[in-house]
Each structure stands twice: as structure tokens, then as C-alpha cells.
C-alpha positions as protocol buffer text, in pm:
chain_id: "A"
residue {
  index: 1
  type: UNK
  ca { x: -696 y: 104 z: -1142 }
}
residue {
  index: 2
  type: UNK
  ca { x: -836 y: 248 z: -1460 }
}
residue {
  index: 3
  type: UNK
  ca { x: -932 y: 42 z: -1754 }
}
residue {
  index: 4
  type: UNK
  ca { x: -691 y: 223 z: -1990 }
}
residue {
  index: 5
  type: UNK
  ca { x: -369 y: 131 z: -1790 }
}
residue {
  index: 6
  type: UNK
  ca { x: -164 y: -89 z: -1998 }
}
residue {
  index: 7
  type: UNK
  ca { x: -81 y: -443 z: -1850 }
}
residue {
  index: 8
  type: UNK
  ca { x: 279 y: -366 z: -1951 }
}
residue {
  index: 9
  type: UNK
  ca { x: 276 y: -93 z: -1682 }
}
residue {
  index: 10
  type: UNK
  ca { x: 172 y: -331 z: -1437 }
}
residue {
  index: 11
  type: UNK
  ca { x: 433 y: -583 z: -1506 }
}
residue {
  index: 12
  type: UNK
  ca { x: 706 y: -322 z: -1513 }
}
residue {
  index: 13
  type: UNK
  ca { x: 577 y: -210 z: -1166 }
}
residue {
  index: 14
  type: UNK
  ca { x: 603 y: -561 z: -1037 }
}
residue {
  index: 15
  type: UNK
  ca { x: 938 y: -610 z: -1212 }
}
residue {
  index: 16
  type: UNK
  ca { x: 1090 y: -302 z: -1037 }
}
residue {
  index: 17
  type: UNK
  ca { x: 952 y: -440 z: -707 }
}
residue {
  index: 18
  type: UNK
  ca { x: 1104 y: -754 z: -741 }
}
residue {
  index: 19
  type: UNK
  ca { x: 1451 y: -630 z: -847 }
}
residue {
  index: 20
  type: UNK
  ca { x: 1442 y: -388 z: -561 }
}
residue {
  index: 21
  type: UNK
  ca { x: 1428 y: -75 z: -796 }
}
residue {
  index: 22
  type: UNK
  ca { x: 1200 y: 113 z: -525 }
}
residue {
  index: 23
  type: UNK
  ca { x: 1231 y: 445 z: -700 }
}
residue {
  index: 24
  type: UNK
  ca { x: 1111 y: 300 z: -1041 }
}
residue {
  index: 25
  type: UNK
  ca { x: 851 y: 87 z: -844 }
}
residue {
  index: 26
  type: UNK
  ca { x: 720 y: 413 z: -693 }
}
residue {
  index: 27
  type: UNK
  ca { x: 702 y: 598 z: -997 }
}
residue {
  index: 28
  type: UNK
  ca { x: 509 y: 357 z: -1182 }
}
residue {
  index: 29
  type: UNK
  ca { x: 279 y: 284 z: -859 }
}
residue {
  index: 30
  type: UNK
  ca { x: 180 y: 659 z: -885 }
}
residue {
  index: 31
  type: UNK
  ca { x: 122 y: 637 z: -1261 }
}
residue {
  index: 32
  type: UNK
  ca { x: -102 y: 323 z: -1195 }
}
residue {
  index: 33
  type: UNK
  ca { x: -300 y: 482 z: -940 }
}
residue {
  index: 34
  type: UNK
  ca { x: -317 y: 867 z: -945 }
}
residue {
  index: 35
  type: UNK
  ca { x: -456 y: 887 z: -583 }
}
residue {
  index: 36
  type: UNK
  ca { x: -133 y: 725 z: -471 }
}
residue {
  index: 37
  type: UNK
  ca { x: 55 y: 1042 z: -619 }
}
residue {
  index: 38
  type: UNK
  ca { x: -167 y: 1290 z: -440 }
}
residue {
  index: 39
  type: UNK
  ca { x: -119 y: 1107 z: -136 }
}
residue {
  index: 40
  type: UNK
  ca { x: 279 y: 1111 z: -175 }
}
residue {
  index: 41
  type: UNK
  ca { x: 312 y: 738 z: -128 }
}
residue {
  index: 42
  type: UNK
  ca { x: 669 y: 651 z: -166 }
}
residue {
  index: 43
  type: UNK
  ca { x: 785 y: 272 z: -133 }
}
residue {
  index: 44
  type: UNK
  ca { x: 1103 y: 273 z: 97 }
}
residue {
  index: 45
  type: UNK
  ca { x: 1157 y: -105 z: 149 }
}
residue {
  index: 46
  type: UNK
  ca { x: 1026 y: -456 z: 30 }
}
residue {
  index: 47
  type: UNK
  ca { x: 1148 y: -783 z: 142 }
}
residue {
  index: 48
  type: UNK
  ca { x: 991 y: -1158 z: 74 }
}
residue {
  index: 49
  type: UNK
  ca { x: 720 y: -1097 z: 340 }
}
residue {
  index: 50
  type: UNK
  ca { x: 710 y: -725 z: 427 }
}
residue {
  index: 51
  type: UNK
  ca { x: 676 y: -385 z: 285 }
}
residue {
  index: 52
  type: UNK
  ca { x: 739 y: -36 z: 405 }
}
residue {
  index: 53
  type: UNK
  ca { x: 603 y: 295 z: 269 }
}
residue {
  index: 54
  type: UNK
  ca { x: 570 y: 659 z: 346 }
}
residue {
  index: 55
  type: UNK
  ca { x: 279 y: 894 z: 307 }
}
residue {
  index: 56
  type: UNK
  ca { x: 331 y: 1279 z: 304 }
}
residue {
  index: 57
  type: UNK
  ca { x: 91 y: 1490 z: 510 }
}
residue {
  index: 58
  type: UNK
  ca { x: -75 y: 1743 z: 274 }
}
residue {
  index: 59
  type: UNK
  ca { x: -413 y: 1921 z: 186 }
}
residue {
  index: 60
  type: UNK
  ca { x: -520 y: 1584 z: -33 }
}
residue {
  index: 61
  type: UNK
  ca { x: -485 y: 1367 z: 270 }
}
residue {
  index: 62
  type: UNK
  ca { x: -629 y: 1622 z: 539 }
}
residue {
  index: 63
  type: UNK
  ca { x: -930 y: 1539 z: 730 }
}
residue {
  index: 64
  type: UNK
  ca { x: -1195 y: 1805 z: 804 }
}
residue {
  index: 65
  type: UNK
  ca { x: -997 y: 1976 z: 1084 }
}
residue {
  index: 66
  type: UNK
  ca { x: -645 y: 2142 z: 1068 }
}
residue {
  index: 67
  type: UNK
  ca { x: -371 y: 1891 z: 1139 }
}
residue {
  index: 68
  type: UNK
  ca { x: -576 y: 1565 z: 1106 }
}
residue {
  index: 69
  type: UNK
  ca { x: -574 y: 1289 z: 833 }
}
residue {
  index: 70
  type: UNK
  ca { x: -895 y: 1164 z: 677 }
}
residue {
  index: 71
  type: UNK
  ca { x: -939 y: 798 z: 785 }
}
residue {
  index: 72
  type: UNK
  ca { x: -1027 y: 689 z: 441 }
}
residue {
  index: 73
  type: UNK
  ca { x: -652 y: 795 z: 339 }
}
residue {
  index: 74
  type: UNK
  ca { x: -512 y: 601 z: 624 }
}
residue {
  index: 75
  type: UNK
  ca { x: -694 y: 315 z: 511 }
}
residue {
  index: 76
  type: UNK
  ca { x: -589 y: 343 z: 159 }
}
residue {
  index: 77
  type: UNK
  ca { x: -231 y: 371 z: 307 }
}
residue {
  index: 78
  type: UNK
  ca { x: -268 y: 51 z: 479 }
}
residue {
  index: 79
  type: UNK
  ca { x: -416 y: -136 z: 182 }
}
residue {
  index: 80
  type: UNK
  ca { x: -154 y: -14 z: -48 }
}
residue {
  index: 81
  type: UNK
  ca { x: 125 y: -129 z: 186 }
}
residue {
  index: 82
  type: UNK
  ca { x: -12 y: -466 z: 271 }
}
residue {
  index: 83
  type: UNK
  ca { x: -66 y: -560 z: -104 }
}
residue {
  index: 84
  type: UNK
  ca { x: 306 y: -440 z: -168 }
}
residue {
  index: 85
  type: UNK
  ca { x: 384 y: -678 z: 117 }
}
residue {
  index: 86
  type: UNK
  ca { x: 243 y: -951 z: -97 }
}
residue {
  index: 87
  type: UNK
  ca { x: 400 y: -828 z: -436 }
}
residue {
  index: 88
  type: UNK
  ca { x: 677 y: -1106 z: -422 }
}
residue {
  index: 89
  type: UNK
  ca { x: 432 y: -1396 z: -356 }
}
residue {
  index: 90
  type: UNK
  ca { x: 294 y: -1316 z: -716 }
}
residue {
  index: 91
  type: UNK
  ca { x: 634 y: -1341 z: -914 }
}
residue {
  index: 92
  type: UNK
  ca { x: 566 y: -1490 z: -1248 }
}
residue {
  index: 93
  type: UNK
  ca { x: 213 y: -1586 z: -1174 }
}
residue {
  index: 94
  type: UNK
  ca { x: 31 y: -1361 z: -1405 }
}
residue {
  index: 95
  type: UNK
  ca { x: -189 y: -1241 z: -1124 }
}
residue {
  index: 96
  type: UNK
  ca { x: -267 y: -924 z: -928 }
}
residue {
  index: 97
  type: UNK
  ca { x: -398 y: -917 z: -577 }
}
residue {
  index: 98
  type: UNK
  ca { x: -774 y: -768 z: -521 }
}
residue {
  index: 99
  type: UNK
  ca { x: -859 y: -668 z: -185 }
}
residue {
  index: 100
  type: UNK
  ca { x: -1153 y: -863 z: -72 }
}
residue {
  index: 101
  type: UNK
  ca { x: -1170 y: -770 z: 328 }
}
residue {
  index: 102
  type: UNK
  ca { x: -1008 y: -513 z: 518 }
}
residue {
  index: 103
  type: UNK
  ca { x: -1032 y: -432 z: 908 }
}
residue {
  index: 104
  type: UNK
  ca { x: -871 y: -93 z: 1041 }
}
residue {
  index: 105
  type: UNK
  ca { x: -863 y: 33 z: 1387 }
}
residue {
  index: 106
  type: UNK
  ca { x: -788 y: 398 z: 1433 }
}
residue {
  index: 107
  type: UNK
  ca { x: -605 y: 521 z: 1747 }
}
residue {
  index: 108
  type: UNK
  ca { x: -505 y: 876 z: 1715 }
}
residue {
  index: 109
  type: UNK
  ca { x: -428 y: 1162 z: 1479 }
}
residue {
  index: 110
  type: UNK
  ca { x: -54 y: 1222 z: 1375 }
}
residue {
  index: 111
  type: UNK
  ca { x: 138 y: 1493 z: 1565 }
}
residue {
  index: 112
  type: UNK
  ca { x: 398 y: 1510 z: 1255 }
}
residue {
  index: 113
  type: UNK
  ca { x: 471 y: 1333 z: 912 }
}
residue {
  index: 114
  type: UNK
  ca { x: 568 y: 1176 z: 723 }
}
residue {
  index: 115
  type: UNK
  ca { x: 372 y: 886 z: 798 }
}
residue {
  index: 116
  type: UNK
  ca { x: 526 y: 548 z: 793 }
}
residue {
  index: 117
  type: UNK
  ca { x: 322 y: 199 z: 714 }
}
residue {
  index: 118
  type: UNK
  ca { x: 494 y: -138 z: 776 }
}
residue {
  index: 119
  type: UNK
  ca { x: 324 y: -433 z: 650 }
}
residue {
  index: 120
  type: UNK
  ca { x: 385 y: -823 z: 713 }
}
residue {
  index: 121
  type: UNK
  ca { x: 239 y: -1121 z: 527 }
}
residue {
  index: 122
  type: UNK
  ca { x: 44 y: -1359 z: 770 }
}
residue {
  index: 123
  type: UNK
  ca { x: -91 y: -1604 z: 528 }
}
residue {
  index: 124
  type: UNK
  ca { x: -3 y: -1697 z: 166 }
}
residue {
  index: 125
  type: UNK
  ca { x: -258 y: -1955 z: 26 }
}
residue {
  index: 126
  type: UNK
  ca { x: -302 y: -2076 z: -329 }
}
residue {
  index: 127
  type: UNK
  ca { x: -605 y: -1805 z: -402 }
}
residue {
  index: 128
  type: UNK
  ca { x: -583 y: -1592 z: -65 }
}
residue {
  index: 129
  type: UNK
  ca { x: -337 y: -1398 z: 81 }
}
residue {
  index: 130
  type: UNK
  ca { x: -340 y: -1199 z: 412 }
}
residue {
  index: 131
  type: UNK
  ca { x: -111 y: -909 z: 572 }
}
residue {
  index: 132
  type: UNK
  ca { x: -114 y: -691 z: 860 }
}
residue {
  index: 133
  type: UNK
  ca { x: -34 y: -340 z: 872 }
}
residue {
  index: 134
  type: UNK
  ca { x: 93 y: -63 z: 1142 }
}
residue {
  index: 135
  type: UNK
  ca { x: 83 y: 304 z: 1056 }
}
residue {
  index: 136
  type: UNK
  ca { x: 299 y: 548 z: 1264 }
}
residue {
  index: 137
  type: UNK
  ca { x: 359 y: 906 z: 1258 }
}
residue {
  index: 138
  type: UNK
  ca { x: 713 y: 1069 z: 1234 }
}
residue {
  index: 139
  type: UNK
  ca { x: 736 y: 1054 z: 1640 }
}
residue {
  index: 140
  type: UNK
  ca { x: 691 y: 660 z: 1587 }
}
residue {
  index: 141
  type: UNK
  ca { x: 346 y: 656 z: 1763 }
}
residue {
  index: 142
  type: UNK
  ca { x: 95 y: 409 z: 1625 }
}
residue {
  index: 143
  type: UNK
  ca { x: -199 y: 582 z: 1450 }
}
residue {
  index: 144
  type: UNK
  ca { x: -382 y: 269 z: 1313 }
}
residue {
  index: 145
  type: UNK
  ca { x: -355 y: -108 z: 1256 }
}
residue {
  index: 146
  type: UNK
  ca { x: -512 y: -312 z: 976 }
}
residue {
  index: 147
  type: UNK
  ca { x: -545 y: -656 z: 859 }
}
residue {
  index: 148
  type: UNK
  ca { x: -622 y: -746 z: 495 }
}
residue {
  index: 149
  type: UNK
  ca { x: -721 y: -1023 z: 286 }
}
residue {
  index: 150
  type: UNK
  ca { x: -670 y: -1058 z: -77 }
}
residue {
  index: 151
  type: UNK
  ca { x: -772 y: -1281 z: -364 }
}
residue {
  index: 152
  type: UNK
  ca { x: -579 y: -1351 z: -678 }
}
residue {
  index: 153
  type: UNK
  ca { x: -707 y: -1232 z: -988 }
}
residue {
  index: 154
  type: UNK
  ca { x: -565 y: -1297 z: -1330 }
}
residue {
  index: 155
  type: UNK
  ca { x: -388 y: -975 z: -1509 }
}
residue {
  index: 156
  type: UNK
  ca { x: -553 y: -886 z: -1800 }
}
residue {
  index: 157
  type: UNK
  ca { x: -381 y: -989 z: -2123 }
}
């Protein structure tokens, strides 16, 4: 996130997520982080302890060979989805989650898209949160699995 993003945009994005307005949350998320826009990340579901997103297969997410996805894009996709799964843990706290550690295992390249990521909260501490994420292709084949840990950081005022 760039330094020139107004905290009100972050607050509005969190409000939209907590209200279940996934279309607005997707638009604001793409505004906050332009890479998410280029990746075509769309929020399709959120609960108290999980999130589901999709990602387009396009020239901006491609690897070095035709039909592949860059591993960094898959890691970013997992990080975004895992962080979203933790969003409802932050309701009204004035904090955001900041990635402190992530481990990702890659299994295969997709046969088709869009890709789907599903993340589940596995730990909610006072300052440390953790989630697991699975990324699948349009055929439901696991492409990657990730675990991520986040620290709560104060929102800028």
C-alpha cells in the first residue's frame, strides 16, 4: 500500500467486507493495491473465519512460459486471501494485519482459470493471527498451499 492512500479508503474497504458488500470491497481493495487490480482479484465470499477469492489468468500473472502462472503471483494471491480471512477479527480495532511470515508449497501449473483461493483462520491471538490457504485451478486441482502469519499494526490516523 502506498503512503498516499487515505486511511478512510482502508476503513471503507473493511466496512464493506464486514457488511458483506463484496463488490464494493473488491473495488476498494483494487484501489488500495493496484497489483490486485492487475491480477484481477475478486472477493467472492467471506465469513467470520474464511475468505474466498478468484484471480484471472492474464499476461500480468503469467510466468515465463505460455500457460504458466508466476509463482510470486500465486504467493501474492494466497497472501491476499489469507489476510482477507482475518478481516473480521479486526472489526473496530483500528488495526490492519501485516504479513510477518509465509510459507507456500507449489504443486503444479493450472490447466485453466480463473483460479480460486480459499483461506481459513487457524489462530487468532491478541497480536498474532494465522491462516491457511489453498489455491485451485478451474478444474479444482490444487496448485499451491500456503500458511501465513500476521501481526496487528495500528492504522495510520
